[in-house]
N, CA, C and O atoms as a Maestro MAE file, in Angstrom:
{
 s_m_m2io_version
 :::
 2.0.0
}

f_m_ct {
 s_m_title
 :::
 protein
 m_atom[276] {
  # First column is atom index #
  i_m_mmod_type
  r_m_x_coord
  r_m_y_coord
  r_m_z_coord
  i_m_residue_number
  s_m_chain_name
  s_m_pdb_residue_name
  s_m_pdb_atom_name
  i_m_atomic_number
  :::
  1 25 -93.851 -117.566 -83.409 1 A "UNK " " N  " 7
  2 3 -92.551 -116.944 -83.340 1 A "UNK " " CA " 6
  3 2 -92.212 -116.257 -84.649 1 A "UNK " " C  " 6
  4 15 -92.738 -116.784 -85.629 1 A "UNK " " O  " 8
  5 25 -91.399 -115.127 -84.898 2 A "UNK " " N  " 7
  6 3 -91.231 -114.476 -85.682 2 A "UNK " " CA " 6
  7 2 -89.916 -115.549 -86.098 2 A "UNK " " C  " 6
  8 15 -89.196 -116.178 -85.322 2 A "UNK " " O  " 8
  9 25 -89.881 -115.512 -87.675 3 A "UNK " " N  " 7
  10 3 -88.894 -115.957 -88.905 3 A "UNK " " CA " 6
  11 2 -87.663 -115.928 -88.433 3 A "UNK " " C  " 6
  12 15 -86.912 -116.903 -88.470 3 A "UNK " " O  " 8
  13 25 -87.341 -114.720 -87.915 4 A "UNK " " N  " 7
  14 3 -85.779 -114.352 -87.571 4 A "UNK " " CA " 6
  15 2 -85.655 -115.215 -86.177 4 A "UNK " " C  " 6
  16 15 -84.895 -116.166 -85.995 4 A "UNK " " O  " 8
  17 25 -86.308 -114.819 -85.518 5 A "UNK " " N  " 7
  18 3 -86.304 -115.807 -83.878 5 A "UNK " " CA " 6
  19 2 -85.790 -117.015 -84.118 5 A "UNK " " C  " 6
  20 15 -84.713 -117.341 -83.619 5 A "UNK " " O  " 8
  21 25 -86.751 -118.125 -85.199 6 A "UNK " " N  " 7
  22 3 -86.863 -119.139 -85.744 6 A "UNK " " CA " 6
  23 2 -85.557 -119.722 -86.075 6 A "UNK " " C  " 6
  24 15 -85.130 -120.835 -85.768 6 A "UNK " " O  " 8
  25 25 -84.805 -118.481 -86.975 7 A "UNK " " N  " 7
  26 3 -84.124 -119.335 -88.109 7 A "UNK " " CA " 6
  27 2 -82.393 -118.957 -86.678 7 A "UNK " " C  " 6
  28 15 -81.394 -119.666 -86.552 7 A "UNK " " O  " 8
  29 25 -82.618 -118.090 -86.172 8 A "UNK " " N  " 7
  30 3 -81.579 -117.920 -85.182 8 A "UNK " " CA " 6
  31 2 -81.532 -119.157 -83.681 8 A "UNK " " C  " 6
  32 15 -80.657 -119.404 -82.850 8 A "UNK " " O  " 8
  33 25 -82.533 -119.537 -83.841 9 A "UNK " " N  " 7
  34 3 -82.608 -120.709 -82.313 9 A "UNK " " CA " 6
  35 2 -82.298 -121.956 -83.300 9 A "UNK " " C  " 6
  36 15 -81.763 -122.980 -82.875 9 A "UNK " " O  " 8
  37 25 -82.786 -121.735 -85.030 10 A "UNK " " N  " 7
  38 3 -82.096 -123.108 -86.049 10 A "UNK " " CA " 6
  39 2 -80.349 -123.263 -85.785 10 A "UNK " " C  " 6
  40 15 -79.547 -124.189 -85.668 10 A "UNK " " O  " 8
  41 25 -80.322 -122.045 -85.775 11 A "UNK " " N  " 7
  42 3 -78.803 -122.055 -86.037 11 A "UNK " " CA " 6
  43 2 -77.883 -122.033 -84.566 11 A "UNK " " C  " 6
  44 15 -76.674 -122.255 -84.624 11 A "UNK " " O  " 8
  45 25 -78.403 -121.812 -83.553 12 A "UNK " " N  " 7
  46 3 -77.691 -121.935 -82.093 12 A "UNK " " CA " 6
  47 2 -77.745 -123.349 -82.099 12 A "UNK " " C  " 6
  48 15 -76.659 -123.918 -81.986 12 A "UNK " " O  " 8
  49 25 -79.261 -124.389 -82.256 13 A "UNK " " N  " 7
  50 3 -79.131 -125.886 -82.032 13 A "UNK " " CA " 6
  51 2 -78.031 -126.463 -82.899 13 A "UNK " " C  " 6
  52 15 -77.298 -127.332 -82.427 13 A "UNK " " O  " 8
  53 25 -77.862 -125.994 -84.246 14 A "UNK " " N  " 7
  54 3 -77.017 -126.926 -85.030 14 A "UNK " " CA " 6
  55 2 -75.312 -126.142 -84.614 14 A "UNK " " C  " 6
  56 15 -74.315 -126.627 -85.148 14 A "UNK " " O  " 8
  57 25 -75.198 -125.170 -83.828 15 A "UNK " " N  " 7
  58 3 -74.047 -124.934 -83.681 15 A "UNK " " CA " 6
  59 2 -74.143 -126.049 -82.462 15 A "UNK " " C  " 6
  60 15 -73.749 -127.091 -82.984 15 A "UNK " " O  " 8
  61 25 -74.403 -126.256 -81.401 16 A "UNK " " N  " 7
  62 3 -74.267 -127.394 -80.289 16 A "UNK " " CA " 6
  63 2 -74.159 -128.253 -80.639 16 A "UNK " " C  " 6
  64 15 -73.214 -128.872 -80.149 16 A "UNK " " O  " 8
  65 25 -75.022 -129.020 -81.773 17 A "UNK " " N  " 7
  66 3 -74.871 -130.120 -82.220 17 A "UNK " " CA " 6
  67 2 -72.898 -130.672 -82.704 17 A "UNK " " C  " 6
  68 15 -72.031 -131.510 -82.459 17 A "UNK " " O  " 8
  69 25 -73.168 -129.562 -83.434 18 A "UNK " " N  " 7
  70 3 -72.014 -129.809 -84.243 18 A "UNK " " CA " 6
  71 2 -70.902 -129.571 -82.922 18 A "UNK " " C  " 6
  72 15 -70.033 -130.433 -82.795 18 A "UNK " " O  " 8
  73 25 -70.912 -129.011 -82.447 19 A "UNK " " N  " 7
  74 3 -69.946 -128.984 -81.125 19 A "UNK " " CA " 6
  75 2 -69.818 -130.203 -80.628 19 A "UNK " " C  " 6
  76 15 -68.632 -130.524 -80.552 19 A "UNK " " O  " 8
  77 25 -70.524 -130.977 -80.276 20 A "UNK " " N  " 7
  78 3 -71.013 -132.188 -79.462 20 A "UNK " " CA " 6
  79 2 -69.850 -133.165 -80.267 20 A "UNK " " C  " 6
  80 15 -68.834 -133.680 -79.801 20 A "UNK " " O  " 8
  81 25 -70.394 -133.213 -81.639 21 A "UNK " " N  " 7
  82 3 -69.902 -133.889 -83.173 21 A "UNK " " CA " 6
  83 2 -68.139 -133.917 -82.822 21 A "UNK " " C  " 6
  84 15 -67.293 -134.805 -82.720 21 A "UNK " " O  " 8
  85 25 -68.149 -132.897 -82.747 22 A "UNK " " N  " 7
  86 3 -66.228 -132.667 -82.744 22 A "UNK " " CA " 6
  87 2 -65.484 -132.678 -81.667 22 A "UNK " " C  " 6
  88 15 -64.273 -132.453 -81.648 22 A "UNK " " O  " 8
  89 25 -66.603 -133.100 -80.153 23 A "UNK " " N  " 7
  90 3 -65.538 -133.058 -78.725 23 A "UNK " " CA " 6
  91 2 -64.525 -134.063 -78.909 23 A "UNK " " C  " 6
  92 15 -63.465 -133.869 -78.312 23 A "UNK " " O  " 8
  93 25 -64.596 -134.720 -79.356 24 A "UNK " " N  " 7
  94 3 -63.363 -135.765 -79.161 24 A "UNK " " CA " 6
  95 2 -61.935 -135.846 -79.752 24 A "UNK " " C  " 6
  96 15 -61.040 -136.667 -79.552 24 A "UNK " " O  " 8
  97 25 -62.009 -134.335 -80.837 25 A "UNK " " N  " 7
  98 3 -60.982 -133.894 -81.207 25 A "UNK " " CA " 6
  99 2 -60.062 -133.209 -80.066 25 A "UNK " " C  " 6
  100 15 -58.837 -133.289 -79.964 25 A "UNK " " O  " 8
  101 25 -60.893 -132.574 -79.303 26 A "UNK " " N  " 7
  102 3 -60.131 -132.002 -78.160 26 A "UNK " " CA " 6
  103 2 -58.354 -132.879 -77.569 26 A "UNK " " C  " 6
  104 15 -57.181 -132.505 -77.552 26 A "UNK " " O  " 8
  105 25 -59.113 -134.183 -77.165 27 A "UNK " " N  " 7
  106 3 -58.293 -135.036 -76.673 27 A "UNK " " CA " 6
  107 2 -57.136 -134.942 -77.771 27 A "UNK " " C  " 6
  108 15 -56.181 -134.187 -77.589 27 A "UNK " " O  " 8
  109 25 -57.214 -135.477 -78.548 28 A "UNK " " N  " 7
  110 3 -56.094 -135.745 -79.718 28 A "UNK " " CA " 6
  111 2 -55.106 -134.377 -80.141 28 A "UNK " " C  " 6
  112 15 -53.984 -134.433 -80.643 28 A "UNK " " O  " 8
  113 25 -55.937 -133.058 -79.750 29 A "UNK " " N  " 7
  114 3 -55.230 -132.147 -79.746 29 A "UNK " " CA " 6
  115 2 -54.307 -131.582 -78.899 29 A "UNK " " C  " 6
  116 15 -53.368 -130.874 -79.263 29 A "UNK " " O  " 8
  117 25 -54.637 -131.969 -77.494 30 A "UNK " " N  " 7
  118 3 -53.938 -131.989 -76.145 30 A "UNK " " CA " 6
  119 2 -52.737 -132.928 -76.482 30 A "UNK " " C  " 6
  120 15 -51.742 -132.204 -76.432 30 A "UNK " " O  " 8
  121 25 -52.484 -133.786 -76.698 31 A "UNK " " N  " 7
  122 3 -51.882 -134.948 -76.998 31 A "UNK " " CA " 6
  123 2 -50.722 -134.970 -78.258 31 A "UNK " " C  " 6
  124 15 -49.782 -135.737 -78.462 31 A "UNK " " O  " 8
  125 25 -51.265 -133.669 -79.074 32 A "UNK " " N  " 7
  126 3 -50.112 -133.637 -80.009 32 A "UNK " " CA " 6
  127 2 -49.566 -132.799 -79.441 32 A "UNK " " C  " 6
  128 15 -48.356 -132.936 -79.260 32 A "UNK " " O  " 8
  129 25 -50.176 -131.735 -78.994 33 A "UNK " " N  " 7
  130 3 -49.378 -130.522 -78.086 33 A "UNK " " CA " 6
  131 2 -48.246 -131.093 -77.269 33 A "UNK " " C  " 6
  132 15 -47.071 -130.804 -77.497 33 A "UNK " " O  " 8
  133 25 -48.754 -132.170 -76.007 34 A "UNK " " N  " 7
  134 3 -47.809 -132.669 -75.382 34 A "UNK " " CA " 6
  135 2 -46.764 -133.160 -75.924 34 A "UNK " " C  " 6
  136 15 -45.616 -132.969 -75.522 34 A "UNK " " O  " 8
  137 25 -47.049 -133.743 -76.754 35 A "UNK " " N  " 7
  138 3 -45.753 -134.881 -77.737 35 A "UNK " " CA " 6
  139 2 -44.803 -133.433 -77.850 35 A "UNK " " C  " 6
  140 15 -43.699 -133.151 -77.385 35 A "UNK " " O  " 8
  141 25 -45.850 -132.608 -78.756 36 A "UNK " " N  " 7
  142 3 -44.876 -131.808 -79.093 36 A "UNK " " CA " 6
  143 2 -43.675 -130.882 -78.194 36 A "UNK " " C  " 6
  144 15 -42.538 -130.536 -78.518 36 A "UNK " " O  " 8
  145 25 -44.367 -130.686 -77.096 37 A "UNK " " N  " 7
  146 3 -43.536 -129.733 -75.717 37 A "UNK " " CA " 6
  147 2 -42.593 -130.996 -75.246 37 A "UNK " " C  " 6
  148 15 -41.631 -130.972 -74.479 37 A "UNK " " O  " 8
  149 25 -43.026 -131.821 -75.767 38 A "UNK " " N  " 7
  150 3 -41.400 -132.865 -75.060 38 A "UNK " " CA " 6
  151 2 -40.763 -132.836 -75.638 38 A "UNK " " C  " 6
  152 15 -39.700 -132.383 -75.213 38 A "UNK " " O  " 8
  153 25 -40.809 -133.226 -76.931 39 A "UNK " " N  " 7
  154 3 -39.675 -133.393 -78.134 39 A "UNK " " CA " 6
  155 2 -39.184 -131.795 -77.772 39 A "UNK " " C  " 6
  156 15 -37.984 -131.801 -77.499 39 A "UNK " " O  " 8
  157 25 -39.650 -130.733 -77.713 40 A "UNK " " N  " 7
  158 3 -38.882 -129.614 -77.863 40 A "UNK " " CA " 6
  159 2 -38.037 -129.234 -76.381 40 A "UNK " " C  " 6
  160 15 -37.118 -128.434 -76.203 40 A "UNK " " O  " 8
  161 25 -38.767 -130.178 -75.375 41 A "UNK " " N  " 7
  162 3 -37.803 -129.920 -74.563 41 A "UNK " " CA " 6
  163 2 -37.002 -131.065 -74.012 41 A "UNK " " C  " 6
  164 15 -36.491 -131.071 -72.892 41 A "UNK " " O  " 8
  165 25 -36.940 -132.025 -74.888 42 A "UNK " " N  " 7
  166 3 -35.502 -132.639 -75.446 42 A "UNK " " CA " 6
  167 2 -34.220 -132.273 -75.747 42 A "UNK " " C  " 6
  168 15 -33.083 -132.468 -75.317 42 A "UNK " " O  " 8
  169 25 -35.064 -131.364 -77.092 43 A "UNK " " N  " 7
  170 3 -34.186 -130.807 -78.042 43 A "UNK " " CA " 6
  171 2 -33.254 -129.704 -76.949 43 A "UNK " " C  " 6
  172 15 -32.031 -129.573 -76.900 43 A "UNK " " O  " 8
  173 25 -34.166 -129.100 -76.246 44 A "UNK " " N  " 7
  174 3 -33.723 -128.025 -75.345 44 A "UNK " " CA " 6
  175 2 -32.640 -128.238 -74.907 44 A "UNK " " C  " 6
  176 15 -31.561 -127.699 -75.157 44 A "UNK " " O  " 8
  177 25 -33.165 -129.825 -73.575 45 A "UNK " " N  " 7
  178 3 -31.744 -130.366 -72.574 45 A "UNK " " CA " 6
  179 2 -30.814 -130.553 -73.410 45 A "UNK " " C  " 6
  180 15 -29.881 -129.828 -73.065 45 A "UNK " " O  " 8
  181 25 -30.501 -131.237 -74.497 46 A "UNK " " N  " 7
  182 3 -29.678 -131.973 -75.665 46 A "UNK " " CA " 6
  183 2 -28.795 -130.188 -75.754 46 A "UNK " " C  " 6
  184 15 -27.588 -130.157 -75.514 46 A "UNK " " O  " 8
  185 25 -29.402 -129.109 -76.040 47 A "UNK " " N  " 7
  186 3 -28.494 -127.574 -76.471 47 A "UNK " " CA " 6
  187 2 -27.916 -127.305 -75.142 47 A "UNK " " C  " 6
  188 15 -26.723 -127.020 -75.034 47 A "UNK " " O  " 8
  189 25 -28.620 -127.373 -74.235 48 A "UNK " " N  " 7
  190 3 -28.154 -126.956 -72.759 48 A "UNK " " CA " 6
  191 2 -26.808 -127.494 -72.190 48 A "UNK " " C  " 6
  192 15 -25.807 -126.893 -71.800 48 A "UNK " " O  " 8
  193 25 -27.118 -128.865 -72.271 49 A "UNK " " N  " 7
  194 3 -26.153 -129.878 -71.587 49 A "UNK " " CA " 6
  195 2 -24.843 -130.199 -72.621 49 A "UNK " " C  " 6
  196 15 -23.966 -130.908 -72.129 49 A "UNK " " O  " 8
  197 25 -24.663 -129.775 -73.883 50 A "UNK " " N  " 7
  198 3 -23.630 -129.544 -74.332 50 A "UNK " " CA " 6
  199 2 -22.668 -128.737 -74.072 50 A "UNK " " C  " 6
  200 15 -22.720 -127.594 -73.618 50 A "UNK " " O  " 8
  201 25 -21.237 -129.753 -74.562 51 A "UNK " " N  " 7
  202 3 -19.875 -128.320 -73.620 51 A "UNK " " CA " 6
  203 2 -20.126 -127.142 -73.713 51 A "UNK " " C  " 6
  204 15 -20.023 -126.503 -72.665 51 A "UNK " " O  " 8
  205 25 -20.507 -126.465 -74.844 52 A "UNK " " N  " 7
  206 3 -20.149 -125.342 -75.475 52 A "UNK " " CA " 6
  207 2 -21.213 -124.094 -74.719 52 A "UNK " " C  " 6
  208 15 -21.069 -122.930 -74.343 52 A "UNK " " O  " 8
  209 25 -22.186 -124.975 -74.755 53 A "UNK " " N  " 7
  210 3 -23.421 -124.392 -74.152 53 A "UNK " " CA " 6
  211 2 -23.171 -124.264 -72.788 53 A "UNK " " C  " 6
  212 15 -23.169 -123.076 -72.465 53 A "UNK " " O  " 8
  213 25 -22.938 -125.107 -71.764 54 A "UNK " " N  " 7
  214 3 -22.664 -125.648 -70.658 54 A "UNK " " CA " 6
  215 2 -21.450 -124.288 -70.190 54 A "UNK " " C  " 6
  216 15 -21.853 -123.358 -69.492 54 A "UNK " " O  " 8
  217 25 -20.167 -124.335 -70.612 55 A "UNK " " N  " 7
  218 3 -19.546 -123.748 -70.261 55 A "UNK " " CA " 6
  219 2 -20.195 -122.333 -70.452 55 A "UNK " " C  " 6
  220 15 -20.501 -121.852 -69.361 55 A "UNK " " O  " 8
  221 25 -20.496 -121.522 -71.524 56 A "UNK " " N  " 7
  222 3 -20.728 -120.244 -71.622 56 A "UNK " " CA " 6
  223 2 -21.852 -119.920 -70.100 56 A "UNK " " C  " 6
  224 15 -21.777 -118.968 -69.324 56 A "UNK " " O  " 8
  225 25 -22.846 -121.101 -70.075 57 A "UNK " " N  " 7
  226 3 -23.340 -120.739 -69.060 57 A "UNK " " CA " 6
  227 2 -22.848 -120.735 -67.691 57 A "UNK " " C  " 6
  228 15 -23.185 -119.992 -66.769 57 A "UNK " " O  " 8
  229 25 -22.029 -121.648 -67.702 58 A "UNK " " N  " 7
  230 3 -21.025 -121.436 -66.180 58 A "UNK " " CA " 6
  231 2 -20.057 -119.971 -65.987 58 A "UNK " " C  " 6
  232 15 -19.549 -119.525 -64.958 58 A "UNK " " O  " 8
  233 25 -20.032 -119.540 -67.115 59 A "UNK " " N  " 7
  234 3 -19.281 -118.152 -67.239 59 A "UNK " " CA " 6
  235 2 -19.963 -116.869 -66.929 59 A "UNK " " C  " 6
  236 15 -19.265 -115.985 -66.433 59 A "UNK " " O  " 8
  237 25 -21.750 -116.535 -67.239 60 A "UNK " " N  " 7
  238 3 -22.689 -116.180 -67.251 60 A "UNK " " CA " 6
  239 2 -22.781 -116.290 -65.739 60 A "UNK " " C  " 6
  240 15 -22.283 -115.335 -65.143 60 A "UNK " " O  " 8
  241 25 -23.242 -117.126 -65.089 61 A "UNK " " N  " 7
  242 3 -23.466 -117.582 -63.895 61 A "UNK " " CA " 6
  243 2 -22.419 -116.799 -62.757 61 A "UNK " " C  " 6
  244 15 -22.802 -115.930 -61.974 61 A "UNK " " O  " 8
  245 25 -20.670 -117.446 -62.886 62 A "UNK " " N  " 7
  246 3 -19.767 -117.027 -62.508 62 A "UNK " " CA " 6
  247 2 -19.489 -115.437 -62.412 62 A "UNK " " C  " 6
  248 15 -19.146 -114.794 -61.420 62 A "UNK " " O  " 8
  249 25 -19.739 -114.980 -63.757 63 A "UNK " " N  " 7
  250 3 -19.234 -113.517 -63.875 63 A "UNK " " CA " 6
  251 2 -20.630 -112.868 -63.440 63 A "UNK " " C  " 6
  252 15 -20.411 -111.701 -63.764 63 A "UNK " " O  " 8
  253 25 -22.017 -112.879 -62.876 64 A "UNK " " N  " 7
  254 3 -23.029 -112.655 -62.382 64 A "UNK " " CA " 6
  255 2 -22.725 -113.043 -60.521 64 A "UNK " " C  " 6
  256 15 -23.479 -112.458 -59.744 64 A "UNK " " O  " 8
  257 25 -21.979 -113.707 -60.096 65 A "UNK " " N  " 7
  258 3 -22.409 -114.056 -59.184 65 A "UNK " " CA " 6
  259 2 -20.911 -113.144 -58.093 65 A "UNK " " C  " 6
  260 15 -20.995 -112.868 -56.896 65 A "UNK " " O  " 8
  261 25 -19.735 -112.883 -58.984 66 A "UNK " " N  " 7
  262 3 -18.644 -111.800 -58.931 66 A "UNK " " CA " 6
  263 2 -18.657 -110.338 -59.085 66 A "UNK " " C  " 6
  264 15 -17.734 -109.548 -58.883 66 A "UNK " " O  " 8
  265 25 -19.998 -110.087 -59.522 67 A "UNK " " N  " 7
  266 3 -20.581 -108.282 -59.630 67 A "UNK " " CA " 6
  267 2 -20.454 -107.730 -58.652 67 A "UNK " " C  " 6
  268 15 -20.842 -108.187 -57.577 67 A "UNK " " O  " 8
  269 25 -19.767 -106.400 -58.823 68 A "UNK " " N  " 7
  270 3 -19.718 -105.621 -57.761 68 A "UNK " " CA " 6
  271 2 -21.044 -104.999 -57.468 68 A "UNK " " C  " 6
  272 15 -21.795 -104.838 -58.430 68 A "UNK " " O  " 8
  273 25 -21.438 -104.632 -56.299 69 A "UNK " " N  " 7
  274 3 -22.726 -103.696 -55.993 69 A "UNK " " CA " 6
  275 2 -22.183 -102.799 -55.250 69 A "UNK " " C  " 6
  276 15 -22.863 -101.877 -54.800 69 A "UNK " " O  " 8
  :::
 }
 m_bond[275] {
  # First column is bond index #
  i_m_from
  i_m_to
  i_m_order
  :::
  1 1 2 1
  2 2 3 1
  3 3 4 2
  4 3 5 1
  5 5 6 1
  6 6 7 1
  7 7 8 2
  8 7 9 1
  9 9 10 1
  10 10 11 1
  11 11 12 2
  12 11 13 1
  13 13 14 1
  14 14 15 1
  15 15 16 2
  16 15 17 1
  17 17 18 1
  18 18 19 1
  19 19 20 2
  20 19 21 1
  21 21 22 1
  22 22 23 1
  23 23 24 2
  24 23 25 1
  25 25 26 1
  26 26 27 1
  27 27 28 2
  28 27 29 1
  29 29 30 1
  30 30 31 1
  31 31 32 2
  32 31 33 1
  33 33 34 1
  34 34 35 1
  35 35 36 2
  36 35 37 1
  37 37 38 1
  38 38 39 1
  39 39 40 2
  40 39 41 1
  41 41 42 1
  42 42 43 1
  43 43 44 2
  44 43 45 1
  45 45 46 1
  46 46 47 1
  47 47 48 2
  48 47 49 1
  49 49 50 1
  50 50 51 1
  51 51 52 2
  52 51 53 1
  53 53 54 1
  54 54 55 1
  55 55 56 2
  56 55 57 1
  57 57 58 1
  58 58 59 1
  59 59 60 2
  60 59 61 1
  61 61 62 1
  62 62 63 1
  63 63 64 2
  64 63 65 1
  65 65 66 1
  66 66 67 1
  67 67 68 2
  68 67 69 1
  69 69 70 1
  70 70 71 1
  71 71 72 2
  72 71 73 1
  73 73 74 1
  74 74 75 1
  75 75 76 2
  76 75 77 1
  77 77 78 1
  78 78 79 1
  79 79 80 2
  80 79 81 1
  81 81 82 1
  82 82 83 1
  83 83 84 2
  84 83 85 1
  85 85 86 1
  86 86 87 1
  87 87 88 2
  88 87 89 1
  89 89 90 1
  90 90 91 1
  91 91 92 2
  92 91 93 1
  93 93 94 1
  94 94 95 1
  95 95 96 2
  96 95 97 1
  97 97 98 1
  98 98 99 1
  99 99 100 2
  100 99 101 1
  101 101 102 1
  102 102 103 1
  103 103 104 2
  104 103 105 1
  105 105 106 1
  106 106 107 1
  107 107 108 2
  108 107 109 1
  109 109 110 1
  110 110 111 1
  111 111 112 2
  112 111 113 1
  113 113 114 1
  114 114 115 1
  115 115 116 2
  116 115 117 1
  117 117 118 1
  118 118 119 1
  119 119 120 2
  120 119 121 1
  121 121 122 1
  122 122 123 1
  123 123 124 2
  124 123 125 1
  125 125 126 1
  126 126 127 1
  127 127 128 2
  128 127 129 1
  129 129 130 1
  130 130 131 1
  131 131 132 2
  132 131 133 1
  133 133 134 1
  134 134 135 1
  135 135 136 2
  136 135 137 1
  137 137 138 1
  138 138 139 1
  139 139 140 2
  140 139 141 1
  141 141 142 1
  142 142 143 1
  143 143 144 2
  144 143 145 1
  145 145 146 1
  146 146 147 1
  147 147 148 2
  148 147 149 1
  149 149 150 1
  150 150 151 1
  151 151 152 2
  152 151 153 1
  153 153 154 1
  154 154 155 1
  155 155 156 2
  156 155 157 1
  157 157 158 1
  158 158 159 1
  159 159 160 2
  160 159 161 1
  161 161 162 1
  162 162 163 1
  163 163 164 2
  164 163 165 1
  165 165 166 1
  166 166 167 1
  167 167 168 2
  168 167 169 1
  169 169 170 1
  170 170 171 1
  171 171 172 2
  172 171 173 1
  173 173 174 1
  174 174 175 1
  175 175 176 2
  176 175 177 1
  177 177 178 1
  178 178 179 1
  179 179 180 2
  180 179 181 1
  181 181 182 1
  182 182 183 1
  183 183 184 2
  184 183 185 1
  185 185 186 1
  186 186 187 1
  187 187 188 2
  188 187 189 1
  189 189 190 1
  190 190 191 1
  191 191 192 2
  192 191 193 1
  193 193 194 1
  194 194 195 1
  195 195 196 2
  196 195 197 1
  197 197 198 1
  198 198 199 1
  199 199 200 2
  200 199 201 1
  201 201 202 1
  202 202 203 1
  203 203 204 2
  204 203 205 1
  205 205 206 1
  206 206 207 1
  207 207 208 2
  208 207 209 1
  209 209 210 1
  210 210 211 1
  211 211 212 2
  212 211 213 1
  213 213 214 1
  214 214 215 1
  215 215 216 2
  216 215 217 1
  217 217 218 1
  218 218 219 1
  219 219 220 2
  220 219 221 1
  221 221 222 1
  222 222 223 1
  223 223 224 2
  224 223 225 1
  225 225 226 1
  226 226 227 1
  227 227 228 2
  228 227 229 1
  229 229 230 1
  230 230 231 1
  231 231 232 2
  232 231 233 1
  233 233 234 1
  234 234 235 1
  235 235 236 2
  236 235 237 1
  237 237 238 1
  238 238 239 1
  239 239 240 2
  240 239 241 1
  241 241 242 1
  242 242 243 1
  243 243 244 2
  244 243 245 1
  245 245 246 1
  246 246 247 1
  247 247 248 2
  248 247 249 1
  249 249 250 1
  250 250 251 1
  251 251 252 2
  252 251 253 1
  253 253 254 1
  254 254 255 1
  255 255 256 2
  256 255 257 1
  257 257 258 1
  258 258 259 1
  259 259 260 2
  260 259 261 1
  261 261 262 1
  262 262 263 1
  263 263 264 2
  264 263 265 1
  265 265 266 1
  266 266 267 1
  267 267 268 2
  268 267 269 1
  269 269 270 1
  270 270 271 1
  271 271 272 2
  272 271 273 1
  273 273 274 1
  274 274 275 1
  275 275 276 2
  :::
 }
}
């Protein structure tokens, strides 16, 4: 086999390898993600479900649902 062939099929095996090496990060990364999309949609309901919030959107809603066409 030619040098270049060689040193390029060196370097595809140790990229798999090393892939192999790090699957289990996957999991732990899924997992902070999730944590994280809850806490933010916590935070979300917590802005939503307040008066202030609450009402403007009942007004939004109301004055949308009173449009003339």
């Amino acid at each position: 086999m030619n040098k270049a062939v060689r040193a390029r099929l060196r370097a595809l095996v140790s990229g798999v390898r090393a892939a192999r090496a790090d699957a289990g990060m996957v999991t732990s990364e899924y997992a902070m993600g999730i944590v994280a999309a809850v806490a933010f949609a916590v935070l979300l309901y917590k802005v939503v479900t307040s008066g202030q919030v609450s009402e403007e959107l009942q007004a939004i809603v109301k004055r949308a649902l009173s449009a003339a066409m």
